[in-house]
XYZ file of C-alpha atoms in Angstrom:
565
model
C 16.907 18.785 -30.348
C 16.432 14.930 -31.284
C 14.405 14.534 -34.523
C 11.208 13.156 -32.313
C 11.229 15.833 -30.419
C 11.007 18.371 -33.805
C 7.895 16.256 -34.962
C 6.494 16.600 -31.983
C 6.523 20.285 -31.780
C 5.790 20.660 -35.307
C 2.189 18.617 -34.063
C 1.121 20.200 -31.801
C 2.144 23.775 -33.181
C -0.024 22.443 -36.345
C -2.908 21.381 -34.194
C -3.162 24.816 -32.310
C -2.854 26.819 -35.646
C -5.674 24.030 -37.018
C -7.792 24.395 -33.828
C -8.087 28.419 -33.733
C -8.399 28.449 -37.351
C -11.831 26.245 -37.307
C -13.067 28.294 -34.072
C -12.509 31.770 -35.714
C -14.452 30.058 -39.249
C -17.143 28.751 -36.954
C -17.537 32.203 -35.092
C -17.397 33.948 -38.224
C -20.278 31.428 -39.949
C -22.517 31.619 -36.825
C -22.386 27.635 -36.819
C -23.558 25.997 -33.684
C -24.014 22.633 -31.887
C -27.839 21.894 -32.695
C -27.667 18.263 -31.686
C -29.734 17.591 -28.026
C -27.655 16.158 -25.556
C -29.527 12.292 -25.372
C -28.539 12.312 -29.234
C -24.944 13.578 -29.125
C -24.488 11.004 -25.642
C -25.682 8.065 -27.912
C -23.513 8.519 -31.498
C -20.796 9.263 -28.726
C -21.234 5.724 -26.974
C -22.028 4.294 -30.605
C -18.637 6.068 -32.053
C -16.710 4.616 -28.035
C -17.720 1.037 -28.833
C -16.263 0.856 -32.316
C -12.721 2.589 -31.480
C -12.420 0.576 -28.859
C -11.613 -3.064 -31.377
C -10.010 -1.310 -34.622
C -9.092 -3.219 -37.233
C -5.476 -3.296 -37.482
C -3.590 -2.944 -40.580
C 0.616 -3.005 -39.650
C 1.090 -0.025 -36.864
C -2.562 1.624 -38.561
C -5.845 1.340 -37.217
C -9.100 1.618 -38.735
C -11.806 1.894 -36.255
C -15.002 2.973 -38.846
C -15.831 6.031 -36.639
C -16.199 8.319 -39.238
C -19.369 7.032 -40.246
C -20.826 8.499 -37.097
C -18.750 11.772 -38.251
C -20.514 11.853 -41.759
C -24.187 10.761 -40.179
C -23.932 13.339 -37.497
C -23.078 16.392 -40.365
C -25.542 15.491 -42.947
C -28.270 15.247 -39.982
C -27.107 18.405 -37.106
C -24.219 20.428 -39.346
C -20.867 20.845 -39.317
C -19.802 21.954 -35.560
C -21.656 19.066 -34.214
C -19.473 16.838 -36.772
C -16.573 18.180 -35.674
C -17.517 17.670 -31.870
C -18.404 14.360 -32.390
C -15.216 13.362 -34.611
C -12.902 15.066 -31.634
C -15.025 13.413 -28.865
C -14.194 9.519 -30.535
C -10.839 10.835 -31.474
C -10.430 11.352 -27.831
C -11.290 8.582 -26.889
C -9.238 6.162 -28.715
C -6.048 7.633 -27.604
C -7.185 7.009 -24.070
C -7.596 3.696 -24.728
C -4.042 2.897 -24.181
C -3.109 5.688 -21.658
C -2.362 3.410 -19.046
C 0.830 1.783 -20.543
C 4.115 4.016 -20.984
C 4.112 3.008 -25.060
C 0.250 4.107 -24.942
C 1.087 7.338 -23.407
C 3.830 8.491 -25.623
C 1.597 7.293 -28.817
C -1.216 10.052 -27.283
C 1.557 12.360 -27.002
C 2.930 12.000 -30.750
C -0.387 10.864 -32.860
C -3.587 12.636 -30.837
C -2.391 16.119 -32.560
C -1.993 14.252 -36.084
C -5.295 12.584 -35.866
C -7.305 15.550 -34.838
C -6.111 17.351 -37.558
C -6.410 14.712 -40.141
C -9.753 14.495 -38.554
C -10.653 17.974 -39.398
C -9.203 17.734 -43.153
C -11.558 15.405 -43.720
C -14.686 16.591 -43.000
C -14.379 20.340 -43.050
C -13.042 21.240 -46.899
C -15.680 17.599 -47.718
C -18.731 19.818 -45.285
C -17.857 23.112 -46.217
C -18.030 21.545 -50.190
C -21.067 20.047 -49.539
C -22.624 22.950 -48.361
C -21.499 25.370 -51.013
C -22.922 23.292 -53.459
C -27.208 23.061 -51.618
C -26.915 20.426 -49.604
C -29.206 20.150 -46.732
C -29.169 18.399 -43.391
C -31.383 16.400 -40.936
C -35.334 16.062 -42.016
C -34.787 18.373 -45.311
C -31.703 15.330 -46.870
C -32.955 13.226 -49.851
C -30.545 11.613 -51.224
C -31.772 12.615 -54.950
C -31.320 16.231 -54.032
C -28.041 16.320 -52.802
C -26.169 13.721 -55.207
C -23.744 16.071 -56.957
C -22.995 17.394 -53.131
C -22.085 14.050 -51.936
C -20.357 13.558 -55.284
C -17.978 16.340 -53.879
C -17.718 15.145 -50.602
C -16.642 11.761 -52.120
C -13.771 13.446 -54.465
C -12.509 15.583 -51.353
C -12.442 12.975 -48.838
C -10.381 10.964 -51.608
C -7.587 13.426 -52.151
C -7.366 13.927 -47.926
C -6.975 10.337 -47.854
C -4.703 10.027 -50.667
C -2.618 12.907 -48.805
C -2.825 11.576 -45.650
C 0.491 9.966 -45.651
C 2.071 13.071 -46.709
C 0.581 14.796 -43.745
C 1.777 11.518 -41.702
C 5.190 12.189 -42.924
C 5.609 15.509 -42.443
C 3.907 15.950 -38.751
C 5.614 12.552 -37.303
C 8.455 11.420 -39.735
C 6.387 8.178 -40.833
C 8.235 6.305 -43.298
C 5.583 3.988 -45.636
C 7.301 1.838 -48.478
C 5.316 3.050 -51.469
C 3.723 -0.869 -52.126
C 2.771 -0.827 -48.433
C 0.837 2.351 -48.543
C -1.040 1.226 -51.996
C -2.529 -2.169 -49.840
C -3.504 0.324 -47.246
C -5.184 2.754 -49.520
C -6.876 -0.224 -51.127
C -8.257 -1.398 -47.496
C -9.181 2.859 -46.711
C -11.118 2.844 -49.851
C -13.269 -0.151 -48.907
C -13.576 1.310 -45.530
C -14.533 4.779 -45.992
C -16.778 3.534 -49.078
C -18.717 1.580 -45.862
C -18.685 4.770 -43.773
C -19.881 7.320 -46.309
C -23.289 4.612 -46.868
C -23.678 4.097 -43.466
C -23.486 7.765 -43.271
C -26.142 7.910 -45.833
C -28.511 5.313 -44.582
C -28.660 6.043 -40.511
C -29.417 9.448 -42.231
C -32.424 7.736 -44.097
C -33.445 5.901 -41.652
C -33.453 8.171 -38.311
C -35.785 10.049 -40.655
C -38.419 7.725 -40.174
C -37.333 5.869 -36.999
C -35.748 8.130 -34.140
C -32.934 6.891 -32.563
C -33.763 3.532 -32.673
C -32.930 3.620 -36.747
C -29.249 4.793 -35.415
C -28.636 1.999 -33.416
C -29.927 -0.488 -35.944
C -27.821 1.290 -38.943
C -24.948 1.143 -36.181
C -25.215 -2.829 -35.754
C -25.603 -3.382 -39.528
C -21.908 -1.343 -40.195
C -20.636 -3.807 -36.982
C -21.100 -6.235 -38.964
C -19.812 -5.002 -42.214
C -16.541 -4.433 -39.796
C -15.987 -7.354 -38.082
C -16.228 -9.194 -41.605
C -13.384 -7.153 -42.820
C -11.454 -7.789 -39.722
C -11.873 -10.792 -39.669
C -11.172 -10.773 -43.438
C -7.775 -9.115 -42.731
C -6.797 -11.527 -39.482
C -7.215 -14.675 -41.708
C -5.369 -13.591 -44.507
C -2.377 -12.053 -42.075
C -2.242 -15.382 -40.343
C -1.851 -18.072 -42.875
C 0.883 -15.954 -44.494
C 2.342 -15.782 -40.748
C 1.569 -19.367 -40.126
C 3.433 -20.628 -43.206
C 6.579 -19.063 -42.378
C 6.502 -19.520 -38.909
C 5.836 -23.370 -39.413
C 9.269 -23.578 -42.139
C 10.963 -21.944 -39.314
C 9.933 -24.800 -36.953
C 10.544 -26.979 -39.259
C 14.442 -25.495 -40.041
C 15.063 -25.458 -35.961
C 14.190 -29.272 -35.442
C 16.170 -30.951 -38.481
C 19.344 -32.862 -37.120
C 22.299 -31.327 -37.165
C 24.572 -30.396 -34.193
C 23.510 -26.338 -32.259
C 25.853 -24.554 -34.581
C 24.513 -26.102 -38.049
C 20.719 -25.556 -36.546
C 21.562 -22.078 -35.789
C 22.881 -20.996 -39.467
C 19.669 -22.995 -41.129
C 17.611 -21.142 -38.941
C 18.912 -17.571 -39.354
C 18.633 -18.577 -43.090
C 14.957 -19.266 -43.297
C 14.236 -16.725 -41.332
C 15.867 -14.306 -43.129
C 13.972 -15.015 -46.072
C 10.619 -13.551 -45.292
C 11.969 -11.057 -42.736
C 13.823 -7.938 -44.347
C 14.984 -5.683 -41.208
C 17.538 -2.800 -41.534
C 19.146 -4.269 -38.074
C 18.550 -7.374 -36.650
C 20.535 -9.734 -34.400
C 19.767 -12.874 -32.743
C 21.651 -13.284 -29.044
C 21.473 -17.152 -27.279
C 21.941 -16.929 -23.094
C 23.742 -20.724 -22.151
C 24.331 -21.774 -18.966
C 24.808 -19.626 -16.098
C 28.811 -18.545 -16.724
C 28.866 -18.620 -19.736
C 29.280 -15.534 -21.932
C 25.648 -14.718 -24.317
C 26.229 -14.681 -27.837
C 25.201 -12.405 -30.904
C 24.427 -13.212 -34.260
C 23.762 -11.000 -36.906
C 20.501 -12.317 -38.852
C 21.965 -10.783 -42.007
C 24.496 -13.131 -42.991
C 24.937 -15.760 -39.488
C 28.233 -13.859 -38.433
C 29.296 -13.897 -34.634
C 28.984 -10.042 -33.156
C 31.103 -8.536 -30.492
C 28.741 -7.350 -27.508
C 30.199 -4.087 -27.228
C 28.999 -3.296 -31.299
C 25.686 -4.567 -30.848
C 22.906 -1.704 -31.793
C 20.012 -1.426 -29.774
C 20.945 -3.604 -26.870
C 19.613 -1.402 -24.283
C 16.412 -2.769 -25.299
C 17.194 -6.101 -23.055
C 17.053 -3.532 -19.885
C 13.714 -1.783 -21.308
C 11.527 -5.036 -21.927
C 11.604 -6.152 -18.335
C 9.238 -8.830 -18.198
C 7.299 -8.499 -21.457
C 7.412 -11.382 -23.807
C 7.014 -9.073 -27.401
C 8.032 -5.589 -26.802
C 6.670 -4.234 -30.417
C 7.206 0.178 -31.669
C 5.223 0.883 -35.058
C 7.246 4.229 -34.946
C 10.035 6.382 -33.147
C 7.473 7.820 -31.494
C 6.304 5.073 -29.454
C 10.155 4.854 -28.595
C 11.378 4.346 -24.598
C 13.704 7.478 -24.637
C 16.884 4.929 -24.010
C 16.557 3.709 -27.297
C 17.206 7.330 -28.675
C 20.911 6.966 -28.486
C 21.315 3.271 -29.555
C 19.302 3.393 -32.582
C 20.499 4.905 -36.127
C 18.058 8.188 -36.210
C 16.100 6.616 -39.971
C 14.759 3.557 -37.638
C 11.140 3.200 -37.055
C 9.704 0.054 -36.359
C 11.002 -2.157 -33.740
C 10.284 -5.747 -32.479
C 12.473 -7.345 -29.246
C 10.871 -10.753 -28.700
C 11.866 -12.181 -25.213
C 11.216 -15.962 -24.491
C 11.030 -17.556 -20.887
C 14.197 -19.697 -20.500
C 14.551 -23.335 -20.457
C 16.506 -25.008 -18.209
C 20.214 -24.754 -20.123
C 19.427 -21.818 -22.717
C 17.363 -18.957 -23.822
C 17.366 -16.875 -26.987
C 16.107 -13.445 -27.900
C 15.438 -11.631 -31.340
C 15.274 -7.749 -32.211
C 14.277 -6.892 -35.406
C 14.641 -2.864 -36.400
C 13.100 -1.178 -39.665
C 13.469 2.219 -41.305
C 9.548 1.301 -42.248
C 7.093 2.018 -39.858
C 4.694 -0.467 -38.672
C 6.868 -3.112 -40.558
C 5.962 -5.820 -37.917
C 2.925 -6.284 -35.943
C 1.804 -7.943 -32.947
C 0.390 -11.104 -33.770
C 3.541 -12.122 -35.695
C 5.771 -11.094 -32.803
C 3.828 -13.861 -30.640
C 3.942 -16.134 -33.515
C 8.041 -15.560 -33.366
C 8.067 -15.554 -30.020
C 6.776 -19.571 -30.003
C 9.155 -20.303 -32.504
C 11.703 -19.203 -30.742
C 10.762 -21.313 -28.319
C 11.262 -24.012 -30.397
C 14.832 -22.527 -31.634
C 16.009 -22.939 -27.707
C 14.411 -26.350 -27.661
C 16.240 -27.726 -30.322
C 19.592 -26.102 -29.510
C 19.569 -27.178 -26.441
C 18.446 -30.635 -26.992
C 21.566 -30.617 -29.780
C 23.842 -29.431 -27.393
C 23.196 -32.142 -25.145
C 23.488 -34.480 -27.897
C 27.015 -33.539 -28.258
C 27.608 -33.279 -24.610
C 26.513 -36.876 -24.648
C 29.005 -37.535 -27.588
C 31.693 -36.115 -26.317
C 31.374 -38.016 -22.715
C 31.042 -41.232 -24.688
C 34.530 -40.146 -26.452
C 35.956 -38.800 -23.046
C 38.353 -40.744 -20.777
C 36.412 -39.622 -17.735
C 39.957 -39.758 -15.659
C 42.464 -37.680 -17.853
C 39.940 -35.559 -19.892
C 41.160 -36.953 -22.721
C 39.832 -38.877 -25.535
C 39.415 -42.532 -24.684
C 39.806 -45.691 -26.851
C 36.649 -44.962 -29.065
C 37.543 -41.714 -29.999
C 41.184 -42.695 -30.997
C 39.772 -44.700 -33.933
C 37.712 -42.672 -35.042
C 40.232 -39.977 -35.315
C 42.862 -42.380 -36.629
C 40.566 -44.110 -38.997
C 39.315 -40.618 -40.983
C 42.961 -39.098 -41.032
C 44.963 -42.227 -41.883
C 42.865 -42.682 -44.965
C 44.083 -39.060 -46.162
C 46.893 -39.122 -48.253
C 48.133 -35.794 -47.271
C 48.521 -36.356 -43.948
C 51.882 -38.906 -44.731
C 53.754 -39.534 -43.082
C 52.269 -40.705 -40.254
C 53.518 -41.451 -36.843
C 52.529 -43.315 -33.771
C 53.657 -43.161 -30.117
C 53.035 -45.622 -27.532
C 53.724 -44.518 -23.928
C 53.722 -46.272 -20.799
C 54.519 -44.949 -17.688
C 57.556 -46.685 -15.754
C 56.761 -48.716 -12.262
C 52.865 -47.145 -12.165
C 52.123 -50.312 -10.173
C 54.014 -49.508 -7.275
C 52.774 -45.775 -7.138
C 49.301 -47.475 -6.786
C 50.573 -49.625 -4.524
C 52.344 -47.605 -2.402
C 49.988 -44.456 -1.908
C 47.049 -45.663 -3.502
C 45.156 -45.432 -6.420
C 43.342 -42.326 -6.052
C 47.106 -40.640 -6.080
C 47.696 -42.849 -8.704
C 44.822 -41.042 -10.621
C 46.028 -38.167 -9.976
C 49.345 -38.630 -11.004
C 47.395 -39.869 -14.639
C 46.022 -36.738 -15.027
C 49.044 -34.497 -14.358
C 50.781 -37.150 -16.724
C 47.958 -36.113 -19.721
C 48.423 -32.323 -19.282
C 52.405 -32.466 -19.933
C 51.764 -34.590 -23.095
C 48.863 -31.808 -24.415
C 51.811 -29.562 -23.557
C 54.617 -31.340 -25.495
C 51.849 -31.506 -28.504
C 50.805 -29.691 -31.204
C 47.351 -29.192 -31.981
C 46.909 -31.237 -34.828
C 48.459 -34.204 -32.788
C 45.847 -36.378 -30.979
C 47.161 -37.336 -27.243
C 44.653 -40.564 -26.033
C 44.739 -42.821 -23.008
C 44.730 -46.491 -24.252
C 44.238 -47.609 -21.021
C 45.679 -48.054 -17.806
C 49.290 -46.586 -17.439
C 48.973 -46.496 -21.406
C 48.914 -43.379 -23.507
C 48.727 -42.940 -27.410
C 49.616 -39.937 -29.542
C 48.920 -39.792 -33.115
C 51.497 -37.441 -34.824
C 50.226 -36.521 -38.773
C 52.845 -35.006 -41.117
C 55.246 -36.440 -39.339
C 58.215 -38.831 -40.166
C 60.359 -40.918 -38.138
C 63.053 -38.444 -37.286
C 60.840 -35.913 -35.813
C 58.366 -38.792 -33.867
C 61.369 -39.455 -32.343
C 62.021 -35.811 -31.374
C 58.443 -35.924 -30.035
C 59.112 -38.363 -28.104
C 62.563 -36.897 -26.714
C 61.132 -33.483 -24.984
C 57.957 -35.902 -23.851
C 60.224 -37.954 -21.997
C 62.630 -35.080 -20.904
C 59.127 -33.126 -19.927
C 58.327 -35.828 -17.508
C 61.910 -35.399 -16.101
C 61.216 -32.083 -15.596
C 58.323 -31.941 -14.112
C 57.743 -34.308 -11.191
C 54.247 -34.548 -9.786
C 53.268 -33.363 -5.959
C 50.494 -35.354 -4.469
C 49.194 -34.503 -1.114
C 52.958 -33.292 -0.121
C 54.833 -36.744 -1.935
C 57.057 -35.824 -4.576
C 56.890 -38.458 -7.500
C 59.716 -38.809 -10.190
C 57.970 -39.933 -12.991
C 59.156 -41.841 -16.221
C 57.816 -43.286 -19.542
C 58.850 -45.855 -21.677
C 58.107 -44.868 -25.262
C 57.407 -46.689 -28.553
C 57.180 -45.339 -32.262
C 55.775 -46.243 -35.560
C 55.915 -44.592 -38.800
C 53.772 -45.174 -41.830
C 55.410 -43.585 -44.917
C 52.527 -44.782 -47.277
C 49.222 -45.471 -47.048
C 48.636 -48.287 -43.879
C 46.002 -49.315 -41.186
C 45.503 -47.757 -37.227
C 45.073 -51.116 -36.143
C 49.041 -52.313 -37.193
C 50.455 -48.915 -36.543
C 49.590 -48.695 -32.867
C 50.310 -52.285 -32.832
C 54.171 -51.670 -33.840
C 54.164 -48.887 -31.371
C 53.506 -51.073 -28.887
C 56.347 -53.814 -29.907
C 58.842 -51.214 -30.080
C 57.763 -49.626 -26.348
C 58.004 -53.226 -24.661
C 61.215 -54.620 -26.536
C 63.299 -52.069 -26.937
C 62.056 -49.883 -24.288
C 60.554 -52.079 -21.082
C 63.260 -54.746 -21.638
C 65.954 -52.455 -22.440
C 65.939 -50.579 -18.867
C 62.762 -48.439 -19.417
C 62.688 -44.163 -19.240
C 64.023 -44.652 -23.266
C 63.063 -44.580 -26.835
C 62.285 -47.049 -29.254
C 61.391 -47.114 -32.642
C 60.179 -50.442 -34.528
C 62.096 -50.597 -37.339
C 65.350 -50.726 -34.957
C 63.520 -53.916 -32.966
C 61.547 -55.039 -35.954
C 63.134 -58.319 -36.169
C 63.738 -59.144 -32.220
C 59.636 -58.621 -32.158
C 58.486 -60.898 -34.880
């Protein structure tokens, strides 16, 4: 049995046990529901209206109800309290009924907050009675303070137990300085419900149900101040961060760099036990995985929780406070200590899209309202990558012969300038190629076969290179290959198998066979020299003492040095 389903039956096998127990008390007591129907019908609609908005606090909500709860026992007793507390309870699970997350929450929570329900105003009632105090015309507040007094202490040690209850009847796991902030919040809260408890008491006294509904408005009030309290406070902090992340995603730098600083600042006010950040490209090419933790590439098959992509459908934030509220797919994907969970889901742009989970061993670590703040700036995350990726796409095409696929004149010095500075990289050689009678293959069967025969040429010398080399067209017929850590004696090697390559491999053009051959020129610097006069001496050495010597040879300068002068 999976550990959600073991809560679940240890709920509801709780709230049976809980249930009979207070029926048998209430038998045995002779207590009965003295409130008239119109009455009852009217705290009911009061209690519907105010669990209907809660105020959230993380995956908790606090929906003032029980000051109905308390007004309805010190004015009818306790079985009309307990009605009316299981009536609103009722209520605000059905709220959400109609979504699948909804429905599993009923199925999990409505069985821990009926009985948390009854624990608080059953040992607080029952206390309150023992002790004199009275109910509905016969309550004066001067009579019955040391009764209240006990109510007060009870309902504080329920509330401070609450989360053990929470823990032990669904597996809720609060950090310790998360629980003291919401205990801080409960005690303003139930310090609110207790007076208006107190007051519509007072005041129906004198005024009927009229002075219910006007106590009702006045505690409205008193609620949507703290709300609103707790909304502004949540959203600065949220704005804040959210805005440095905004600010991280549209600082120059090419996708890669933007990527890392984002992940970075991100993962300085986020703290989840799994959490991975996956970017969708073009169509064809393969989604990648990112591990917020520490920016590292993952390999789909390892990634946790990526089921989760299948469950979200077409929901922007897909948010669980706790395992309970879990789709049932996300059972075998998920270590068992997770809780919380946050997939956030952006609508494409044109070129790329990018999604974020976020998983906690913390319930209610994440709420709502920050997933839809995450969600916009991950918006701005696919914005900026793709506008950097088409920044280099741009760059790249402007360094690009668009013919051979190979870098062009302007990319050649820039390469050759950087590396021909670096000491390390010496010697250095040069080789000038030129491919023999190209004229006449233009000539003869045109120049797009000509261009084709270019690009055939470029892929051999890739192939007779090493990585590190740099193969460029010059121009024309005209290729250049920079050769670092390289002397004279090996250039010339190079140079060999390029030219034997080319023997080897004529090119086949729209059923012509083509016999192609290069005349090629080398340079070597052994010190410290310019691009410019290297690819210059290249070039000597290719025309004198390969052109004019026959062609389909090799030259090196210093052999033709003084013939070229």
């Amino acid at each position: 049995m999976r550990r959600f389903q073991q809560y679940l039956l240890r709920s509801w096998v709780v709230f049976f046990l809980i249930v009979i127990g207070i029926d048998l008390f209430a038998k045995s007591k002779d207590y009965s529901l003295s409130v008239d129907l119109f009455t009852f019908l009217l705290i009911a609609a009061l209690s519907t209206i105010f669990v209907v908005d809660p105020v959230r606090r993380r995956h908790m909500s606090f929906t003032f109800h029980f000051g109905f709860v308390l007004f309805t026992f010190l004015t009818y007793g306790m079985l009309s309290a307990i009605c009316v507390g299981q009536v609103t309870m009722l209520i605000y699970q059905l709220r959400t009924i109609h979504t699948p997350v909804g429905r599993r929450r009923m199925l999990h929570n409505y069985p821990f907050n009926v009985a948390l329900e009854l624990f608080l105003i059953v040992p607080a009632g029952l206390a309150y009675n023992l002790l004199g105090g009275t109910h509905g015309d016969a309550f004066q507040l001067t009579d019955n303070i040391i009764p209240l007094l006990a109510m007060v202490v009870i309902l504080w040690i329920v509330l401070l137990l609450q989360y053990q209850l929470s823990r032990f009847l669904l597996g809720e796991n609060i950090p310790s300085d998360v629980m003291f902030q919401l205990l801080r919040f409960e005690a303003v809260v139930i310090t609110a419900e207790l007076l208006y408890g107190i007051f519509s008491t007072l005041v129906v006294q004198g005024n009927g149900n009229s002075g219910l509904v006007m106590a009702a408005f006045a505690l409205f009030i008193i609620k949507r101040s703290l709300g609103s309290s707790v909304q502004a406070s949540d959203r600065i902090e949220h704005w804040e961060q959210i805005e440095r992340l905004k600010e991280a995603a549209w600082k120059d730098g090419d996708a890669q760099f933007i990527i890392e600083r984002y992940l970075r600042q991100l993962n300085q006010f986020v703290k989840p036990d799994i959490a991975w950040i996956k970017f969708d490209f073009e169509e064809g090419q393969q989604s990648v995985y990112y591990s917020l933790k520490d920016g590292r590439k993952l390999k789909a098959d390892h990634v946790e929780g990526k089921v989760i992509e299948e469950i979200i459908e077409k929901e922007e934030v897909l948010l669980y406070g706790m395992q309970q509220e879990w789709d049932i797919r996300l059972y075998d994907c998920l270590p068992e200590e997770i809780q919380s969970v946050l997939f956030i889901q952006p609508e494409a742009t044109e070129t790329i899209n990018c999604s974020l989970l976020l998983a906690s061993e913390a319930s209610g670590e994440f709420t709502k309202d920050f997933g839809y703040e995450l969600y916009r700036a991950l918006r701005v995350l696919s914005w900026a990558v793709e506008r950097a990726h088409e920044r280099e796409r741009l760059l790249i095409d402007s360094r690009t012969d668009a013919m051979t696929k190979l870098p062009n004149y302007r990319a050649l010095q820039e390469w050759g300038d950087r590396r021909i500075k670096q000491r390390d990289l010496y010697p250095f050689s040069a080789l000038m190629i030129d491919l023999d009678h190209f004229k006449q293959i233009n000539d003869t069967y045109g120049h797009e076969i000509g261009d084709v025969v270019l690009f055939e040429v470029a892929k051999l010398l890739m192939q007779a290179t090493r990585i590190t080399d740099l193969v460029a067209r010059y121009g024309g017929e005209e290729f250049v290959i920079l050769l670092p850590n390289t002397d004279l004696e090996s250039a010339r090697i190079v140079a060999e198998r390029i030219r034997e390559t080319l023997h080897a491999n004529p090119i086949v053009v729209e059923g012509h066979t083509l016999e192609i051959t290069a005349s090629i020129g080398i340079d070597t610097l052994k010190e410290l020299g310019d691009l410019a006069s290297l690819i210059r001496n290249a070039d000597r050495a290719m025309y004198v003492g390969a052109k004019f010597q026959g062609r389909d040879r090799v030259a090196a300068y210093h052999e033709w040095k003084e013939k070229v002068i």
